[in-house]
mmCIF file of C-alpha atoms in Angstrom:
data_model
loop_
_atom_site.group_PDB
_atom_site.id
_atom_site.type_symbol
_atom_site.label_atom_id
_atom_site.label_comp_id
_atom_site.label_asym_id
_atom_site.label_seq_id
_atom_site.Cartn_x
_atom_site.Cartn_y
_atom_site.Cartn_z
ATOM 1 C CA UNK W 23 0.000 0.000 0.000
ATOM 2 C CA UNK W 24 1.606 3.427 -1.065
ATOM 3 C CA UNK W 25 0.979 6.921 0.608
ATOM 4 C CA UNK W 26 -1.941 7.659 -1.545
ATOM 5 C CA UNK W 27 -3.645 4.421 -0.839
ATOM 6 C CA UNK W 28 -3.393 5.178 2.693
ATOM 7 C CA UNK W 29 -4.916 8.329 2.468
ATOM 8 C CA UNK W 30 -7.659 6.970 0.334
ATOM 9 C CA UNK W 31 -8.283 4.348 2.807
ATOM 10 C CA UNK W 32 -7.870 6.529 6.111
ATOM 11 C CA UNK W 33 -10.626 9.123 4.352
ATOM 12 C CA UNK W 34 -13.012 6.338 3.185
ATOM 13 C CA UNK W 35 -13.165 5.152 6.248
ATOM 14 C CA UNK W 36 -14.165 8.807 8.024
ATOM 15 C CA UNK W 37 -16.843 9.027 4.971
ATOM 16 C CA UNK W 38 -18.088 5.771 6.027
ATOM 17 C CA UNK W 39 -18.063 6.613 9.838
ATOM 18 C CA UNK W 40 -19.619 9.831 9.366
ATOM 19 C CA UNK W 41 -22.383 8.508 7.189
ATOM 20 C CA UNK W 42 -23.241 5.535 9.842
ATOM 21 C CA UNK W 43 -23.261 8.271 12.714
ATOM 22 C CA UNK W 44 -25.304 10.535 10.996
ATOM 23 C CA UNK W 45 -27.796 9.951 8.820
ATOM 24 C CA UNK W 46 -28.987 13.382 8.195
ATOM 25 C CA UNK W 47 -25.808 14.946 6.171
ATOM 26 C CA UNK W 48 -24.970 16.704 2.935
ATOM 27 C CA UNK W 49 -21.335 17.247 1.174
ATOM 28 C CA UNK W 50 -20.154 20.620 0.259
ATOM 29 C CA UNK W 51 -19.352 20.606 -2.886
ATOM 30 C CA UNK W 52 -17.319 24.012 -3.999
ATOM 31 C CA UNK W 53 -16.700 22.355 -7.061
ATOM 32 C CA UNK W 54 -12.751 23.574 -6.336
ATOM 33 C CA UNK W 55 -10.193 20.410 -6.683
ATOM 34 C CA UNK W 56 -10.396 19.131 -2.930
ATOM 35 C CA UNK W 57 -14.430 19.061 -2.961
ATOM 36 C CA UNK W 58 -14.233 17.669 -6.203
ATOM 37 C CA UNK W 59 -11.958 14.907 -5.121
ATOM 38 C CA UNK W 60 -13.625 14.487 -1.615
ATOM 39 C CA UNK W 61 -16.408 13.745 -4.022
ATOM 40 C CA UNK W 62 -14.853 11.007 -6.058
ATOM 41 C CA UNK W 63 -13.802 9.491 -2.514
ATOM 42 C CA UNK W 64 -17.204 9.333 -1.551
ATOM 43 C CA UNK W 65 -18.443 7.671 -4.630
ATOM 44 C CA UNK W 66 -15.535 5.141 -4.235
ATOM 45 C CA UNK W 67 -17.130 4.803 -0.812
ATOM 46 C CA UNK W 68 -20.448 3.874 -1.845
ATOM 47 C CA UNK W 69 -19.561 1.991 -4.800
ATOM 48 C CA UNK W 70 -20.099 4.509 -7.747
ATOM 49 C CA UNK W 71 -23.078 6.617 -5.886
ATOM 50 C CA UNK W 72 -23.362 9.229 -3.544
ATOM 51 C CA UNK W 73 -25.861 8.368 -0.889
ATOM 52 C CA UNK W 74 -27.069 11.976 0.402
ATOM 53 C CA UNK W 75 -27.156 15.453 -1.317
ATOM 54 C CA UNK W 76 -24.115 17.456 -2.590
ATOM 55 C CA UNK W 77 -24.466 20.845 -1.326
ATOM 56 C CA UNK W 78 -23.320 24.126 -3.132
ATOM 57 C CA UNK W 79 -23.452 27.347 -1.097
ATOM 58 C CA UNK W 80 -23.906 30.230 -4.094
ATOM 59 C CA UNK W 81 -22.738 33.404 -3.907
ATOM 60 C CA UNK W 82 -24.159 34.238 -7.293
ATOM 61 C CA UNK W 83 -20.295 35.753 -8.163
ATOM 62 C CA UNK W 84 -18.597 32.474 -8.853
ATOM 63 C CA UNK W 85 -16.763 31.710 -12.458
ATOM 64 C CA UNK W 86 -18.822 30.426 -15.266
ATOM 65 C CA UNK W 87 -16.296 27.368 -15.561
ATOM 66 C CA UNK W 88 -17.757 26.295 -11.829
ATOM 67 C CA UNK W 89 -21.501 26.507 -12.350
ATOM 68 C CA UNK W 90 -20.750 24.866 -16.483
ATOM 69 C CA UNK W 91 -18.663 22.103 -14.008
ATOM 70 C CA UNK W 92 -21.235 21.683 -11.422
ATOM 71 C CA UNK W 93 -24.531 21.438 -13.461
ATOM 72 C CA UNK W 94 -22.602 18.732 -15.796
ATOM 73 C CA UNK W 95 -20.440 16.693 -13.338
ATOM 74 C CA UNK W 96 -23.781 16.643 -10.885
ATOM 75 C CA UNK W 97 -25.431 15.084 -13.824
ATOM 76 C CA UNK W 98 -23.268 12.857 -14.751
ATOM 77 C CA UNK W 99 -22.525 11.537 -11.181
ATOM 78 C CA UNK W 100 -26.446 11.440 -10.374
ATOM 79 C CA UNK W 101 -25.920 13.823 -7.058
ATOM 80 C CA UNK W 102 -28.762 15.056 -5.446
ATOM 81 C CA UNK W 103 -27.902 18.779 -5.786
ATOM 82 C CA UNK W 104 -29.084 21.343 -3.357
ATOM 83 C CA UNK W 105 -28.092 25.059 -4.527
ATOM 84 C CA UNK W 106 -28.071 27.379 -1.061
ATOM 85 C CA UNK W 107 -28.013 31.241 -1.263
ATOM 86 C CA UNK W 108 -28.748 34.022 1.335
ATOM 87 C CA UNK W 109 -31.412 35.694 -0.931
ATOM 88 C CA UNK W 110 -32.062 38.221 1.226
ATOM 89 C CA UNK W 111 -28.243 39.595 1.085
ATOM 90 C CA UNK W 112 -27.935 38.977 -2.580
ATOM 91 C CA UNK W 113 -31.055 40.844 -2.975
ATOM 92 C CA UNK W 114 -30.155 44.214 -0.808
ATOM 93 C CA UNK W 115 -26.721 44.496 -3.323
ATOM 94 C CA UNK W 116 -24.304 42.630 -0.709
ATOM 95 C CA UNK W 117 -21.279 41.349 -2.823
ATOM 96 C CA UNK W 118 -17.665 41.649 -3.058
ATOM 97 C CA UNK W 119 -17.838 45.183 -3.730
ATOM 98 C CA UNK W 120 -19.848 46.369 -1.366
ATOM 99 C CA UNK W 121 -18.448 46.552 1.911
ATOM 100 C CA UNK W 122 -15.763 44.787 3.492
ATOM 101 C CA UNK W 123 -14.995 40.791 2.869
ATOM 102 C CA UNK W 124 -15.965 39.877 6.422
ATOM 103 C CA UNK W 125 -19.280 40.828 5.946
ATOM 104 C CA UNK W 126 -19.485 39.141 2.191
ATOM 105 C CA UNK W 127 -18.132 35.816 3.439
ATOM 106 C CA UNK W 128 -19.867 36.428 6.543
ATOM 107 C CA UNK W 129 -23.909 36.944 4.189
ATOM 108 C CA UNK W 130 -23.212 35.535 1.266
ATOM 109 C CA UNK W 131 -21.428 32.336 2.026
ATOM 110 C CA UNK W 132 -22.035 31.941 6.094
ATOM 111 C CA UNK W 133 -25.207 32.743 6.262
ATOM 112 C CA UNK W 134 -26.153 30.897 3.484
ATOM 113 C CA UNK W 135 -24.770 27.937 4.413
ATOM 114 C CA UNK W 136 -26.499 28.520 8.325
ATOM 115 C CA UNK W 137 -29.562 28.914 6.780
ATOM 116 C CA UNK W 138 -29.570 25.552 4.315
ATOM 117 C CA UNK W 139 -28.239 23.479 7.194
ATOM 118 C CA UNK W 140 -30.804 24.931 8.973
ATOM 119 C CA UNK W 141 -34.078 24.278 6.071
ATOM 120 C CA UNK W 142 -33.045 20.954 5.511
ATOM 121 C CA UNK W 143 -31.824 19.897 8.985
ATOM 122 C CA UNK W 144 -28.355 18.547 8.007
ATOM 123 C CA UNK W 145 -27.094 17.021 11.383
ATOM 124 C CA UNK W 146 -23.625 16.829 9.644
ATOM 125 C CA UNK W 147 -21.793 18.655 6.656
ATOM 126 C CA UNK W 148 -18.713 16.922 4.759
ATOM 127 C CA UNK W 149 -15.746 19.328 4.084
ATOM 128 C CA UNK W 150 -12.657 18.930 1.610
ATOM 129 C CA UNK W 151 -10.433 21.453 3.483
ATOM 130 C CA UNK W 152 -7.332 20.438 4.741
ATOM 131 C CA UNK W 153 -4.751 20.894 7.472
ATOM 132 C CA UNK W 154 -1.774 22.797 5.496
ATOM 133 C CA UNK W 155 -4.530 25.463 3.764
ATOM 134 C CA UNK W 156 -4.034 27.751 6.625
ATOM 135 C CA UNK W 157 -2.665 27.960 9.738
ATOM 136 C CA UNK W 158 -6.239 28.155 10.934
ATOM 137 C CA UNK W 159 -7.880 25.139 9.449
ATOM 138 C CA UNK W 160 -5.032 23.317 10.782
ATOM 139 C CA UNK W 161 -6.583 23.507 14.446
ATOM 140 C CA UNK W 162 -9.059 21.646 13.032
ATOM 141 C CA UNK W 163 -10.143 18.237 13.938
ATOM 142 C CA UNK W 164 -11.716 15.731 11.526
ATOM 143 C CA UNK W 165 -14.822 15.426 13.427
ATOM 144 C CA UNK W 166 -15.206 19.321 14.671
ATOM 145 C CA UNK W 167 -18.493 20.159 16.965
ATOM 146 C CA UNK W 168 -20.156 23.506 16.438
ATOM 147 C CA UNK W 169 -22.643 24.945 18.737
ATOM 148 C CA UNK W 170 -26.499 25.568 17.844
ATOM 149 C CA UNK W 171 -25.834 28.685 15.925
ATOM 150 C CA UNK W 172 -23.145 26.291 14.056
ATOM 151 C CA UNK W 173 -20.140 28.339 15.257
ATOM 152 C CA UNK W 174 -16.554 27.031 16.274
ATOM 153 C CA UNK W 175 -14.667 27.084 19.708
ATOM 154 C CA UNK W 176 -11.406 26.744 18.595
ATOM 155 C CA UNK W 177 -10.155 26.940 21.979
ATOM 156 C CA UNK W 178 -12.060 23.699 22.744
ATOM 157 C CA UNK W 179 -11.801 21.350 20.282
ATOM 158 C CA UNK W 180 -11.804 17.309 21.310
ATOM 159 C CA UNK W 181 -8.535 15.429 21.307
ATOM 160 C CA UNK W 182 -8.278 12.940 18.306
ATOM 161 C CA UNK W 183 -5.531 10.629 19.251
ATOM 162 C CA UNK W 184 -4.217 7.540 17.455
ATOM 163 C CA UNK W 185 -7.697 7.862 14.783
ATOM 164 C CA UNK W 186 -10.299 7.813 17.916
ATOM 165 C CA UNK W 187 -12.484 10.076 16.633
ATOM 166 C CA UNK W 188 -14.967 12.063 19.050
ATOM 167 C CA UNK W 189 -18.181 10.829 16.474
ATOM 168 C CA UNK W 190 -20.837 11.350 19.071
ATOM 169 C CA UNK W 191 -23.352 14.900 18.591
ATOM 170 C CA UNK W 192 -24.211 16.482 22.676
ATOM 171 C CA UNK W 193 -27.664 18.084 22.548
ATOM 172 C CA UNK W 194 -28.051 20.361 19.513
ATOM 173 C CA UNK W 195 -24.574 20.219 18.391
ATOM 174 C CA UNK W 196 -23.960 20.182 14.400
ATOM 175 C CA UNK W 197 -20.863 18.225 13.213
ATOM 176 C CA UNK W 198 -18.001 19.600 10.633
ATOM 177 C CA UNK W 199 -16.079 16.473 9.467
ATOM 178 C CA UNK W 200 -12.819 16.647 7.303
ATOM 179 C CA UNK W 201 -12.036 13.407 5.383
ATOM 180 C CA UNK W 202 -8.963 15.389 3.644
ATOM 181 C CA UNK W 203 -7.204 17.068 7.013
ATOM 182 C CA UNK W 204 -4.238 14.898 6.985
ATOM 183 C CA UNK W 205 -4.056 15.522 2.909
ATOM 184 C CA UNK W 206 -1.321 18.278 1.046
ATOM 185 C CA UNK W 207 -2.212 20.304 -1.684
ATOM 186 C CA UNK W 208 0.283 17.423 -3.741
ATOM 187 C CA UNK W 209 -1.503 14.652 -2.504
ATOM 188 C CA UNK W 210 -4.541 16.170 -4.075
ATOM 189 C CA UNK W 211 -3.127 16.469 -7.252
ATOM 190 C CA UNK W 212 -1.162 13.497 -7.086
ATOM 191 C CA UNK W 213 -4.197 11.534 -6.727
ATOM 192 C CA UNK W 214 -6.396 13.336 -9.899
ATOM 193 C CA UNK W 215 -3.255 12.561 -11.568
ATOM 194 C CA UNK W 216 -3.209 8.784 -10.483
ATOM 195 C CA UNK W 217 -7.744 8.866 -10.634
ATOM 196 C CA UNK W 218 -7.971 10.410 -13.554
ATOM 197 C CA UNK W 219 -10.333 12.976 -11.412
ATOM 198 C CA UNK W 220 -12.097 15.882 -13.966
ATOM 199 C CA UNK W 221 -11.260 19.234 -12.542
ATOM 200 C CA UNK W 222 -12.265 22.814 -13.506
ATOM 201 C CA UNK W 223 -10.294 24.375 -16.276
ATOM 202 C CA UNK W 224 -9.164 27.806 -14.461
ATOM 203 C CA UNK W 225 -6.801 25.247 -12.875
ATOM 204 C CA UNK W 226 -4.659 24.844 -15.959
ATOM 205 C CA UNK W 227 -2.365 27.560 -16.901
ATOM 206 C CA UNK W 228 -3.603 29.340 -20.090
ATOM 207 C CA UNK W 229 -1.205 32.608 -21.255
ATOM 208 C CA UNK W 230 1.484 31.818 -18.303
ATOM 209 C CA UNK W 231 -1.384 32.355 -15.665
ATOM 210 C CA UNK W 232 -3.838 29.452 -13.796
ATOM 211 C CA UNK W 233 -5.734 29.666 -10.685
ATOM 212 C CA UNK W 234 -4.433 27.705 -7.429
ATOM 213 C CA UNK W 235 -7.445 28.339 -5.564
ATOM 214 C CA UNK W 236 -11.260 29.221 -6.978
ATOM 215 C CA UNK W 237 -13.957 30.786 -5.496
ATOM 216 C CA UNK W 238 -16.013 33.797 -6.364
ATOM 217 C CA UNK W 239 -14.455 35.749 -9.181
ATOM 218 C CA UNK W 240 -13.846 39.497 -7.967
ATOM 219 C CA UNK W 241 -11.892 37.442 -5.280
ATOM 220 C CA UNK W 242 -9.134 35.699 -7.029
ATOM 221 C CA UNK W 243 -6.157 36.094 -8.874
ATOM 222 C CA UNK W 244 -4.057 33.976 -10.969
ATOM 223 C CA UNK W 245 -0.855 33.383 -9.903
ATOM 224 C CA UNK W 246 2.273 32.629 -12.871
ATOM 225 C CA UNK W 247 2.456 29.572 -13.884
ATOM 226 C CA UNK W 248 2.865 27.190 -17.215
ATOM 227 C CA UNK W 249 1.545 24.477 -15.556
ATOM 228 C CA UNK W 250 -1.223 23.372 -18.249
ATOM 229 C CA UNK W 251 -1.853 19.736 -17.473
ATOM 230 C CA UNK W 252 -1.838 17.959 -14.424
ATOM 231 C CA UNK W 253 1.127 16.083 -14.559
ATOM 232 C CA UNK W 254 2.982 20.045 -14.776
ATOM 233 C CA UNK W 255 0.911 21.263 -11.617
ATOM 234 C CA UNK W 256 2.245 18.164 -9.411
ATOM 235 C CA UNK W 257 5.903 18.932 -10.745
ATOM 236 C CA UNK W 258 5.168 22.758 -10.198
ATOM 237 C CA UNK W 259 3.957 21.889 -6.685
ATOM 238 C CA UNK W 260 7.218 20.087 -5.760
ATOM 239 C CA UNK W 261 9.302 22.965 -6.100
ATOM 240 C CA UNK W 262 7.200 26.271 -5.563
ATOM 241 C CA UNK W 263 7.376 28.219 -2.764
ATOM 242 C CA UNK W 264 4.430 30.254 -4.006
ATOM 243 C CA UNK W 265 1.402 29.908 -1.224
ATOM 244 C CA UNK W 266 -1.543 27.931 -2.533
ATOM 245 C CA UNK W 267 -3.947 30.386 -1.630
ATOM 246 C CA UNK W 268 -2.228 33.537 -2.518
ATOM 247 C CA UNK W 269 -4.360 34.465 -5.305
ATOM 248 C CA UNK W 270 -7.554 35.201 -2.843
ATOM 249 C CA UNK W 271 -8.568 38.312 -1.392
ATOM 250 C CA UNK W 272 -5.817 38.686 1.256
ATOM 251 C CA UNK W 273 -7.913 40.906 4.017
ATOM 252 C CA UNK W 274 -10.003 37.678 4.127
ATOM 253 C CA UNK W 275 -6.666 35.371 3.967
ATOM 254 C CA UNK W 276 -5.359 37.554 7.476
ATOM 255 C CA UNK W 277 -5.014 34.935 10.066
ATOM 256 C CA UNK W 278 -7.145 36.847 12.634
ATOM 257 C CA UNK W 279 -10.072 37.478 9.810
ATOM 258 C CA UNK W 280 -9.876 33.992 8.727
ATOM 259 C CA UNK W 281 -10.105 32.951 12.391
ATOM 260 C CA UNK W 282 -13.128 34.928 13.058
ATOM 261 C CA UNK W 283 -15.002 33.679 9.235
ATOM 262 C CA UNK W 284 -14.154 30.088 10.732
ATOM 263 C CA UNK W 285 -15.631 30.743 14.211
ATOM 264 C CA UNK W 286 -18.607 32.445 12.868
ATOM 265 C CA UNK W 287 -19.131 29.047 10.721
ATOM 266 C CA UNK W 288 -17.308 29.716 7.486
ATOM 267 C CA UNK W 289 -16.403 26.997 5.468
#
């Protein structure tokens, strides 16, 4: 068994676990390259399916390439696809231009994610983020409790020694779990490359620029690259000391704003 098999295997089994424990959960699907391959774990799970919905939290400013991606792929894989927005924000003008990016995340992606878990009574959400993303998500545990209002204590997270995962919901508690923590940005890659896993186009370099890191448009930034196939991107990724997520809106990257997103209940 080689280091990709084992994180295959360790992550199948957290799908798995998660999906015996709770019964009631949804993926979220950003349609990025770690949600995308979290997704292609979870059909490897289940034997080709995916057994409960794959949720997309819209901020209605996203690329083209990731709705054209979603709408096919969701097809194609036969997800149950539930679309969640915070109408009411997106209605009264909120978006990446107006105001500051605390209080976009904060409505359009937050809040809308809040209220779907909320409609549909998710007692769990899946998650492809992982450990070496930011310093913050790496206090992150791969079964992470938030309170009734769905926000984090990061100062109080359960101890998850030698794989014994704290599973188990306490009153009105809503579970985060991570089945990619203990993955790199390489492994990722490394295991499209080996999977044969479709991805979104803005990943591949085009004009000596590509995307690292997608999300809503006004919000990221190519970063230089020639990397136009994904065997270039995993030999890029052994030698760059470019940060992955470089190309997003940096007030929002600030370890202290993404601290207070995540305890709030960003993603």
């Amino acid at each position: 068994m080689d280091h990709l098999d084992k994180l295959e295997s360790q992550s199948i089994y957290i799908i798995r676990e998660a999906y015996k424990q709770f019964k009631d959960i949804a993926v979220l699907w950003s349609i990025g390259k770690d949600s995308t391959t979290l997704m292609w774990l979870i059909r490897k799970a289940f034997y080709g399916r995916v057994p409960f919905p794959a949720l997309h939290i819209d901020t209605g400013y996203k690329f083209k390439e990731i709705y054209d991606f979603r709408d096919e792929w969701s097809k194609k894989w036969g997800m149950r696809l539930v679309v969640g927005t915070n109408e009411q924000s997106r209605n009264s003008g909120m978006g990446p231009n107006a105001g500051d990016k605390l209080s976009c995340c904060g409505q359009l992606k937050t809040d809308a994610l809040k209220q779907t878990i909320d409609k549909y009574k998710y007692r769990a959400i899946l998650l492809g983020i992982r450990r070496d993303e930011h310093g913050i998500r790496a206090k992150e545990r791969v079964f992470s409790p938030r309170n009734r209002q769905f926000q984090w204590d990061y100062k109080d997270q359960p101890p998850e020694l030698w794989d014994q995962f704290k599973n188990k919901q306490q009153g009105e508690q809503h579970i985060r779990v991570h089945p990619l923590l203990h993955w790199t940005e390489l492994d990722v890659w490394m295991y499209v490359q080996r999977e044969h896993i479709p991805i979104v186009d803005l990943y591949f370099a085009k004009n000596g620029k590509r995307y690292r890191s997608i999300g809503c448009e006004p919000c990221c930034n190519p970063v230089d690259s020639e990397a136009d196939t994904v065997d270039m991107i995993v030999e890029e990724l052994r030698t760059t000391k470019v940060a992955e997520r470089s190309g997003r809106a940096q007030d929002k990257e600030r370890a202290y704003m993404m601290q207070k997103l995540r305890a709030l209940g960003y993603m």
